[in-house]
CSV table of C-alpha atoms in Angstrom, one decimal:
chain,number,residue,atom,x,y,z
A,840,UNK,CA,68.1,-83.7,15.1
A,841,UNK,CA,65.0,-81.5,14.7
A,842,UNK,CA,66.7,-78.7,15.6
A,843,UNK,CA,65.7,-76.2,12.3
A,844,UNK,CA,69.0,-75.4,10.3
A,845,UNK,CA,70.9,-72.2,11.0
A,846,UNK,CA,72.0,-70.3,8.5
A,847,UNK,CA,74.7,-67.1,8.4
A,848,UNK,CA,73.7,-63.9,7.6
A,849,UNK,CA,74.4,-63.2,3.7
A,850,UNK,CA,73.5,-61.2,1.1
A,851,UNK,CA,73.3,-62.4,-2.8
A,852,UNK,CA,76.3,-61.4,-4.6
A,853,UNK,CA,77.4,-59.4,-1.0
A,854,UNK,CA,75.0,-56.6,-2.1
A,855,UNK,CA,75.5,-53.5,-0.6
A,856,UNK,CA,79.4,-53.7,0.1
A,857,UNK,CA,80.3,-51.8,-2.7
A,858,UNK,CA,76.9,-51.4,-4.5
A,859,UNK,CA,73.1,-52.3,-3.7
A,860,UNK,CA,70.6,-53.2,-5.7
A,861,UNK,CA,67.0,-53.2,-4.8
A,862,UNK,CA,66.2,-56.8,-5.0
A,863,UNK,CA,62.1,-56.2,-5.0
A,864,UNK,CA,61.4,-56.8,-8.6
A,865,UNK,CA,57.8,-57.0,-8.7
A,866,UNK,CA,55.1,-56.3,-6.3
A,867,UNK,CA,51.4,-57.4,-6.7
A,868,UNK,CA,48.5,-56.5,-4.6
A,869,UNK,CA,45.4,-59.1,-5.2
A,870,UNK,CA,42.4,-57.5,-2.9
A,871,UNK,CA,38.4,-57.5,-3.9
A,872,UNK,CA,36.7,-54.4,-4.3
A,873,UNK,CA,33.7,-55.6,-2.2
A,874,UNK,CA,35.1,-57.7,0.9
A,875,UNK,CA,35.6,-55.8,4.7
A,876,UNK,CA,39.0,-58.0,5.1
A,877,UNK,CA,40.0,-56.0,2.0
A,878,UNK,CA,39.2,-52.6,3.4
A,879,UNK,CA,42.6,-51.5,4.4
A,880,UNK,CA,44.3,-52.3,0.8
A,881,UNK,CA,41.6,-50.8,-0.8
A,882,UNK,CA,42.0,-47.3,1.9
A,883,UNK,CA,45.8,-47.9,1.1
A,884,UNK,CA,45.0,-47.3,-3.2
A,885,UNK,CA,42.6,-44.7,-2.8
A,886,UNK,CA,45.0,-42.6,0.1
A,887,UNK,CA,47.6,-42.5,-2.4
A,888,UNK,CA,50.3,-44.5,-0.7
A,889,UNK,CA,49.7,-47.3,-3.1
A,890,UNK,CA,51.1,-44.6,-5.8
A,891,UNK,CA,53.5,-42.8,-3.5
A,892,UNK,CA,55.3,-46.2,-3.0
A,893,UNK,CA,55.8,-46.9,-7.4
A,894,UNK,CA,56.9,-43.4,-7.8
A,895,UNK,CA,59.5,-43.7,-4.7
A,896,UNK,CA,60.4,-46.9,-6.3
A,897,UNK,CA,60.9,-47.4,-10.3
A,898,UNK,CA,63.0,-50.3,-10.2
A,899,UNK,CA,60.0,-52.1,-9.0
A,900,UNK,CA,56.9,-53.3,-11.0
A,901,UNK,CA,53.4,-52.8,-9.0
A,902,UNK,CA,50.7,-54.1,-10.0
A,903,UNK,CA,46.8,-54.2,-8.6
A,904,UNK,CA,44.4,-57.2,-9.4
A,905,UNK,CA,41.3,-56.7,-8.1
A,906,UNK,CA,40.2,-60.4,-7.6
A,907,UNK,CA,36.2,-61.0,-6.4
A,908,UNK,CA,35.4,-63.1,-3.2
A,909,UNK,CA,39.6,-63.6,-2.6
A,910,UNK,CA,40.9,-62.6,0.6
A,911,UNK,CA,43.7,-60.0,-0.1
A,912,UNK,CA,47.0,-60.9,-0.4
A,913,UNK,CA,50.3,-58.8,-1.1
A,914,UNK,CA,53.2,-61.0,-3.5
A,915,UNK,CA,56.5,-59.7,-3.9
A,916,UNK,CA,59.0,-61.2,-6.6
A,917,UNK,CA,62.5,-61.3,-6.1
A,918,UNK,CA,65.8,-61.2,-8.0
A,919,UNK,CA,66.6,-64.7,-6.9
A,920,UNK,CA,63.5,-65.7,-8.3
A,921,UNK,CA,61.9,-66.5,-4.9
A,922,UNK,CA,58.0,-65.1,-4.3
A,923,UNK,CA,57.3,-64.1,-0.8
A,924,UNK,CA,53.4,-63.7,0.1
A,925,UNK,CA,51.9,-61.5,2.6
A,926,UNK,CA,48.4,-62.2,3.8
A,927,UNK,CA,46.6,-58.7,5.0
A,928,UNK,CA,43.1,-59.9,5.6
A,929,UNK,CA,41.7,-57.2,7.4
A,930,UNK,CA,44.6,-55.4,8.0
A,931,UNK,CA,44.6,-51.3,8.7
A,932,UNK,CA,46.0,-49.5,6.0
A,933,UNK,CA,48.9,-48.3,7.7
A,934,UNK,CA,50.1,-51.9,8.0
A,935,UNK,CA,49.6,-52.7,4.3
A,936,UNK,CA,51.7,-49.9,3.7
A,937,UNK,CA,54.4,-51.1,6.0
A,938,UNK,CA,54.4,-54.5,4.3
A,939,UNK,CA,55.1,-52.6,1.5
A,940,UNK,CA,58.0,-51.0,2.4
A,941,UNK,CA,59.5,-54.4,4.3
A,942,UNK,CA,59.1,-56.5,1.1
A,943,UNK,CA,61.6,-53.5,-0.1
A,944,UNK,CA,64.1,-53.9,1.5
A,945,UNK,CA,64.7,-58.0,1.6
A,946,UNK,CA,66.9,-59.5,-0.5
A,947,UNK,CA,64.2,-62.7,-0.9
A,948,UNK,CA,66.5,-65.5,0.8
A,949,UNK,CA,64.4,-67.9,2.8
A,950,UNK,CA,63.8,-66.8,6.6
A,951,UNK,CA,65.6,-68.8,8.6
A,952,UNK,CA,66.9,-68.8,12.4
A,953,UNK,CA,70.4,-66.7,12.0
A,954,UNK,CA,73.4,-68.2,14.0
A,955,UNK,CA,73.9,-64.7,15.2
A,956,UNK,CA,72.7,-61.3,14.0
A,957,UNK,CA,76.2,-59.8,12.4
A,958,UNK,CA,78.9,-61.3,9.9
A,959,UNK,CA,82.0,-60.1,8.9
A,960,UNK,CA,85.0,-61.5,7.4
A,961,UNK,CA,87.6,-59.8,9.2
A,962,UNK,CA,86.2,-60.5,12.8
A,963,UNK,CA,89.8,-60.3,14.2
A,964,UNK,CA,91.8,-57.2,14.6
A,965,UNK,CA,94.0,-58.5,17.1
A,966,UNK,CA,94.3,-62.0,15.6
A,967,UNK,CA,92.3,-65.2,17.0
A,968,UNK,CA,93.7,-66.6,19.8
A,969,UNK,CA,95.4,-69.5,19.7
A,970,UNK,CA,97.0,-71.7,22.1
A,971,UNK,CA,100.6,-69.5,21.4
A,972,UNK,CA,99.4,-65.9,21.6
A,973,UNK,CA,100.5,-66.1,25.4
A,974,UNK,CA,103.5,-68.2,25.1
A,975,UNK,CA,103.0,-71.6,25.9
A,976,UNK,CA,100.9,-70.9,29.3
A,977,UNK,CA,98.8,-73.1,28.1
A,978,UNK,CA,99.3,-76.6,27.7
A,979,UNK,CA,99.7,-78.3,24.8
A,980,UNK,CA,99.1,-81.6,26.8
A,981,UNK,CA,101.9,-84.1,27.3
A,982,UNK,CA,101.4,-87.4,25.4
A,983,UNK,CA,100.8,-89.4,28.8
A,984,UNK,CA,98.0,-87.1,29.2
A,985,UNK,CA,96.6,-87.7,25.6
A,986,UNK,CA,93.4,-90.5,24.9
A,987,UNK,CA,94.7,-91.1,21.8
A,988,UNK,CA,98.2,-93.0,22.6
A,989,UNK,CA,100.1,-94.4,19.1
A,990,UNK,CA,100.3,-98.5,18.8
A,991,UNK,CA,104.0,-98.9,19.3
A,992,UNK,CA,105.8,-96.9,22.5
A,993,UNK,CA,108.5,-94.4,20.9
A,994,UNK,CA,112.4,-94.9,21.2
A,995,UNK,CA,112.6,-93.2,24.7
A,996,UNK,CA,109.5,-95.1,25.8
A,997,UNK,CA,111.7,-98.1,24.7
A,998,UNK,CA,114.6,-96.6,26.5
A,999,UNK,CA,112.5,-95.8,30.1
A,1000,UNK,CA,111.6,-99.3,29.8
A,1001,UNK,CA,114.8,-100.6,29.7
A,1002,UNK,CA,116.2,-98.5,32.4
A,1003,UNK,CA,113.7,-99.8,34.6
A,1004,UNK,CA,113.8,-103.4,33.8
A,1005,UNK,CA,117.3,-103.0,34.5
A,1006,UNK,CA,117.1,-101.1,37.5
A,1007,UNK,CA,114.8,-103.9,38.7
A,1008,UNK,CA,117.0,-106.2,38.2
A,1009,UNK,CA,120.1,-104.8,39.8
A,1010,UNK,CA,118.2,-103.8,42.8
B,10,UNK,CA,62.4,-81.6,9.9
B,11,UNK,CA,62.2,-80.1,6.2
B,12,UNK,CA,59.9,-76.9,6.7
B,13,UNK,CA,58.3,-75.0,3.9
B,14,UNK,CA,57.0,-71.8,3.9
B,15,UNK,CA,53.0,-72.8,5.1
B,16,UNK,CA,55.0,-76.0,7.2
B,17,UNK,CA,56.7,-73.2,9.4
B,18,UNK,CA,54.1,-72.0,11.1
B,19,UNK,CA,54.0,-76.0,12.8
B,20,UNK,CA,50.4,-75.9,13.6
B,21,UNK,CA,48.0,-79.0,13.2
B,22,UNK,CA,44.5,-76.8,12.6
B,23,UNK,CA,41.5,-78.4,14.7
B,24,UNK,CA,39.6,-77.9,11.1
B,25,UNK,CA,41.0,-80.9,9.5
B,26,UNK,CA,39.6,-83.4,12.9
B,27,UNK,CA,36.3,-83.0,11.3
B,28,UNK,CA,36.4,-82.9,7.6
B,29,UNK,CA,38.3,-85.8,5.1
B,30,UNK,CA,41.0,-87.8,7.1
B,31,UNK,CA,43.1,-87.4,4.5
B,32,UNK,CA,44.3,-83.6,4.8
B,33,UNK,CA,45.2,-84.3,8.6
B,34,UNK,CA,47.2,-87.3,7.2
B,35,UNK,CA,48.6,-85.5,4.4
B,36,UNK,CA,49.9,-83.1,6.8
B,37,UNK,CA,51.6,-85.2,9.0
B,38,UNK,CA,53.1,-86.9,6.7
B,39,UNK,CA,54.7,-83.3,5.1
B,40,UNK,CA,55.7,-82.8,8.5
B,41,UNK,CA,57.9,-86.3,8.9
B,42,UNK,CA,58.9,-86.2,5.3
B,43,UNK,CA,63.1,-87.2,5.7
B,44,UNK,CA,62.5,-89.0,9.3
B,45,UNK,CA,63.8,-92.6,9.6
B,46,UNK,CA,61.8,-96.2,7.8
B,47,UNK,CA,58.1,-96.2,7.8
B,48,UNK,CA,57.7,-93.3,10.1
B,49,UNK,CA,58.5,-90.9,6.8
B,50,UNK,CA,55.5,-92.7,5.0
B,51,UNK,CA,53.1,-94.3,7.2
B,52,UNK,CA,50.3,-92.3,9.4
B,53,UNK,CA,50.2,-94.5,11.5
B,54,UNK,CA,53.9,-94.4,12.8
B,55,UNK,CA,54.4,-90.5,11.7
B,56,UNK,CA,51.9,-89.0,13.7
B,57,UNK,CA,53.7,-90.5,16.6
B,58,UNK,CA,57.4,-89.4,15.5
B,59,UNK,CA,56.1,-86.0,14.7
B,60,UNK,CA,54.3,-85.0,17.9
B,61,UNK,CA,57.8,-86.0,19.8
B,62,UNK,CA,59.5,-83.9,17.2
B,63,UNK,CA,57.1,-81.0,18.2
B,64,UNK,CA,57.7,-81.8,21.6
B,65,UNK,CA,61.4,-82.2,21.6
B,66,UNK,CA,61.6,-78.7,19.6
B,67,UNK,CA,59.3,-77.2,21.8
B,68,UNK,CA,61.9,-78.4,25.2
B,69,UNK,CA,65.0,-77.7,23.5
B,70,UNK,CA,64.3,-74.1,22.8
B,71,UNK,CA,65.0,-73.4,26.5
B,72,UNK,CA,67.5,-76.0,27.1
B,73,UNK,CA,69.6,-74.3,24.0
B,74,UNK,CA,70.0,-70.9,25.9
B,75,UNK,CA,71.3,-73.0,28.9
B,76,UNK,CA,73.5,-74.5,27.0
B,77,UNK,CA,74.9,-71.8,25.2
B,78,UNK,CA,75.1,-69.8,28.6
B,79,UNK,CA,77.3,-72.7,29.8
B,80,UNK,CA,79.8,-72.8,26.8
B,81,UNK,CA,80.0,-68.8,27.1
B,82,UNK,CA,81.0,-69.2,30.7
B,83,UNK,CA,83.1,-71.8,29.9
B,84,UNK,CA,85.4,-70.1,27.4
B,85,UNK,CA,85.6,-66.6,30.0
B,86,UNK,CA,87.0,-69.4,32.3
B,87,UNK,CA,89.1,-70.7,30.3
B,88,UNK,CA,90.6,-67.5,28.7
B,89,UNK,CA,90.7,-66.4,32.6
B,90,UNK,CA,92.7,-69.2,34.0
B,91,UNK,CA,95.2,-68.3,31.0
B,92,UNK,CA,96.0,-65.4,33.0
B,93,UNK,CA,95.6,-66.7,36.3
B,94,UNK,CA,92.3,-65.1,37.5
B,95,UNK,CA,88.9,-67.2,38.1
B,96,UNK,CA,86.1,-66.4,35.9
B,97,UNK,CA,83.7,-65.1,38.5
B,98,UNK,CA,86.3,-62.8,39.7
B,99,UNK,CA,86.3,-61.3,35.8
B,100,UNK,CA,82.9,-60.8,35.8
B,101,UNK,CA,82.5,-59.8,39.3
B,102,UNK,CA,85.3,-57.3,38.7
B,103,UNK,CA,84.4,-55.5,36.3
B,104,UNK,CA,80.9,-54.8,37.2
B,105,UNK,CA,82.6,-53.1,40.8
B,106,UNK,CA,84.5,-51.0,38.2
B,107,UNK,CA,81.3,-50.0,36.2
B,108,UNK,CA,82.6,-51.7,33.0
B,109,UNK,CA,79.6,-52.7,31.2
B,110,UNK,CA,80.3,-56.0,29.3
B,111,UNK,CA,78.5,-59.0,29.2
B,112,UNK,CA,79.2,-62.3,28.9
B,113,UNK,CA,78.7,-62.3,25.2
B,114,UNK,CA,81.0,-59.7,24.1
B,115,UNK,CA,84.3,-60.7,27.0
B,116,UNK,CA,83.5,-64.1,24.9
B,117,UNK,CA,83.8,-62.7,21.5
B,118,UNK,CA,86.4,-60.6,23.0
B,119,UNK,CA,88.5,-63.4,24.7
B,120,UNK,CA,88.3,-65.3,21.2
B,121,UNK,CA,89.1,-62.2,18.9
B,122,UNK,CA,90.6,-59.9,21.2
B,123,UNK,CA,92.9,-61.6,23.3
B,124,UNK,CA,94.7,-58.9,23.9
B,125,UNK,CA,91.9,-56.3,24.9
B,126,UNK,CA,90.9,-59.4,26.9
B,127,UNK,CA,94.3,-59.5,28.8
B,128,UNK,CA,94.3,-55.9,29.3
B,129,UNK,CA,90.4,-56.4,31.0
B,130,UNK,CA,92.2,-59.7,33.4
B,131,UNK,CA,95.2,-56.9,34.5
B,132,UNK,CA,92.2,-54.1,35.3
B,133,UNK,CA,90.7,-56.6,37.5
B,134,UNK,CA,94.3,-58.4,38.8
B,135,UNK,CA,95.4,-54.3,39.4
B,136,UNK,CA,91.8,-53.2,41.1
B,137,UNK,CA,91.7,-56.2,43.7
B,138,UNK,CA,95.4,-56.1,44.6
B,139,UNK,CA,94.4,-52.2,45.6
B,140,UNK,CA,92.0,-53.6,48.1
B,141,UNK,CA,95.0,-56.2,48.9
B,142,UNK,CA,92.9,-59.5,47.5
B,143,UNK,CA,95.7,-61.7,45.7
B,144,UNK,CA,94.4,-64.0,43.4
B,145,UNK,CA,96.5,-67.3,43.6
B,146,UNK,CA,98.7,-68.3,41.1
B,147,UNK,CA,98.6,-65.3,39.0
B,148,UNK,CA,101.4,-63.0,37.7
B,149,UNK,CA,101.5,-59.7,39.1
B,150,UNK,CA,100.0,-57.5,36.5
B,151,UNK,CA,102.4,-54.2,34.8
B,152,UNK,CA,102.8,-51.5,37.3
B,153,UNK,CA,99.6,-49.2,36.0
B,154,UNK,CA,99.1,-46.0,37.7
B,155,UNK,CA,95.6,-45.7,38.5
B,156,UNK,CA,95.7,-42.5,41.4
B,157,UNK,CA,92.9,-44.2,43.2
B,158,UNK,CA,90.6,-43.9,40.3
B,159,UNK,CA,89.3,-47.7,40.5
B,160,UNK,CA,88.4,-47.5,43.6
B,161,UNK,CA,86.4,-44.2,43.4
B,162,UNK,CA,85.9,-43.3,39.8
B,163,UNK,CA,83.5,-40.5,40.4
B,164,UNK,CA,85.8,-37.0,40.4
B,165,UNK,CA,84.8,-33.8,39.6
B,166,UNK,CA,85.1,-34.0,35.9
B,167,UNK,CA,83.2,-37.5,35.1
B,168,UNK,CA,80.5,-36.8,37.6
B,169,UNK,CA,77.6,-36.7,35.2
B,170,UNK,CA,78.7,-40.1,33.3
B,171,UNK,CA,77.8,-41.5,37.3
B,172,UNK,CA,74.2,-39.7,37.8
């Protein structure tokens, strides 16, 4: 029961099978222009990376707010409307750019345990087995064997019953 | 256990023992939000539900691969008996043979695949009736011509797939 929900792996609108969309929309990086824990977003503006990253990427809208006295903090908005945020208190710059390039390339779904790591539709090129794909080898289970027995005994029940009250009886 | 975004990280911080009772409360009360009666709304009762949940999550997470170990082994049995081999001798098979596959795909395979699967079960059948092991109850698989090559696949063409 606390077991955290799976989820399969899935795209919105299955972007990417016949066309992807970037679904970063906007991207904001809050840092203050004073603080050490802000040190590698502020090395990541001033190498150029910062600019490198809006220029590779027009469909997405960066922004910079220098805040004062705020640890900073990277915020990326979504097509679905979700906002995903990225502490990088102290982080090297190298790092900041990496976060950078991750918030990229999600699509903004929740992250959530995957039931496994691949999906497809069409997991079967030989078709799924099923208790017929060898014959009947495998068996289907004969009623005696079954838990689940029906409340009245079928006509050749009825008729084994017979025969052996009768054989009883002539023996 | 309903788990937001700051709630995922499931850590009580030793900051809240010393400052207002109610942020440690607060929290664990977030944290049993959806369990059963009282223990979703009072302290008292959630802190004890929720440090069993954390407990409980924290032992299952090894049980979980056990248990998904078993039900893989399970099915490669299963698909094996079908054609009349024991699952070890699958597995044990085709690791002799240099057939890298692990359990995980001969399961998706046995479920998807049966056919490739079949086709593994004859290698197998075929390779241990060359060293004259017979498994019981199984059907002699189609006569494959092999020229010795299960038994020593190394020849002078495929000797740098061996080294």
């Amino acid at each position: 029961r606390q077991m955290l929900p799976r989820v399969f792996l899935s795209q919105p609108l299955q972007n990417g099978v016949s066309r992807y969309t970037c679904q970063l929309k906007r991207i904001t990086l809050k840092f203050c222009k004073f603080r050490p824990n802000s040190l590698g977003a502020r090395e990541f503006i001033e190498n150029g990376d910062f600019l490198e990253f809006a220029r590779a990427n027009p469909q997405v809208a960066c922004y910079l707010k220098p805040r004062r006295n705020r640890p900073p903090v990277l915020q990326a908005e979504f097509a679905n409307g979700s906002v995903q945020l990225a502490r990088i208190d102290s982080f090297p710059a190298e790092f900041v750019r990496r976060w950078f390039w991750l918030m990229r390339g999600r699509s903004g779904d929740d992250l959530l345990p995957l039931h496994e790591n691949l999906r497809s539709f069409h997991p079967s090129v030989q078709g799924v087995w099923t208790p017929f794909t060898f014959g009947r080898s495998v068996g289907l289970g004969d009623l005696s064997d079954s838990r689940h027995r029906p409340m009245s005994p079928s006509a050749t029940e009825l008729i084994q019953q017979l025969h052996r009250l009768q054989s009883a009886r002539m023996s | 256990m309903h788990l937001t975004c700051p709630l995922w990280v499931r850590r009580i911080p030793k900051i809240y023992r010393n400052n207002d009772p109610f942020y440690l409360r607060n929290l664990y009360l977030q944290f049993s939000f959806l369990f059963r009666g009282r223990s979703s709304r009072c302290f008292r009762l959630a802190e004890q539900r929720v440090i069993k949940a954390f407990q409980h999550m924290n032992a299952m997470r090894a049980v979980r691969k056990d248990r998904f170990k078993q039900l893989c082994d399970e099915r490669i049995d299963a698909a094996c008996a079908q054609h009349g081999i024991p699952g070890k001798m699958l597995i044990d098979g085709l690791g002799r043979m240099n057939i890298q596959l692990n359990r995980k795909m001969l399961q998706q395979l046995a479920i998807y695949e049966p056919y490739s699967f079949k086709s593994l079960t004859d290698l197998v059948k075929q390779y241990h009736s060359e060293l004259g092991i017979v498994p019981p109850n199984a059907e002699p698989p189609a006569p494959v011509v092999t020229r010795g090559l299960l038994q020593s696949p190394i020849v002078p063409g495929n000797r740098k797939y061996y080294e």
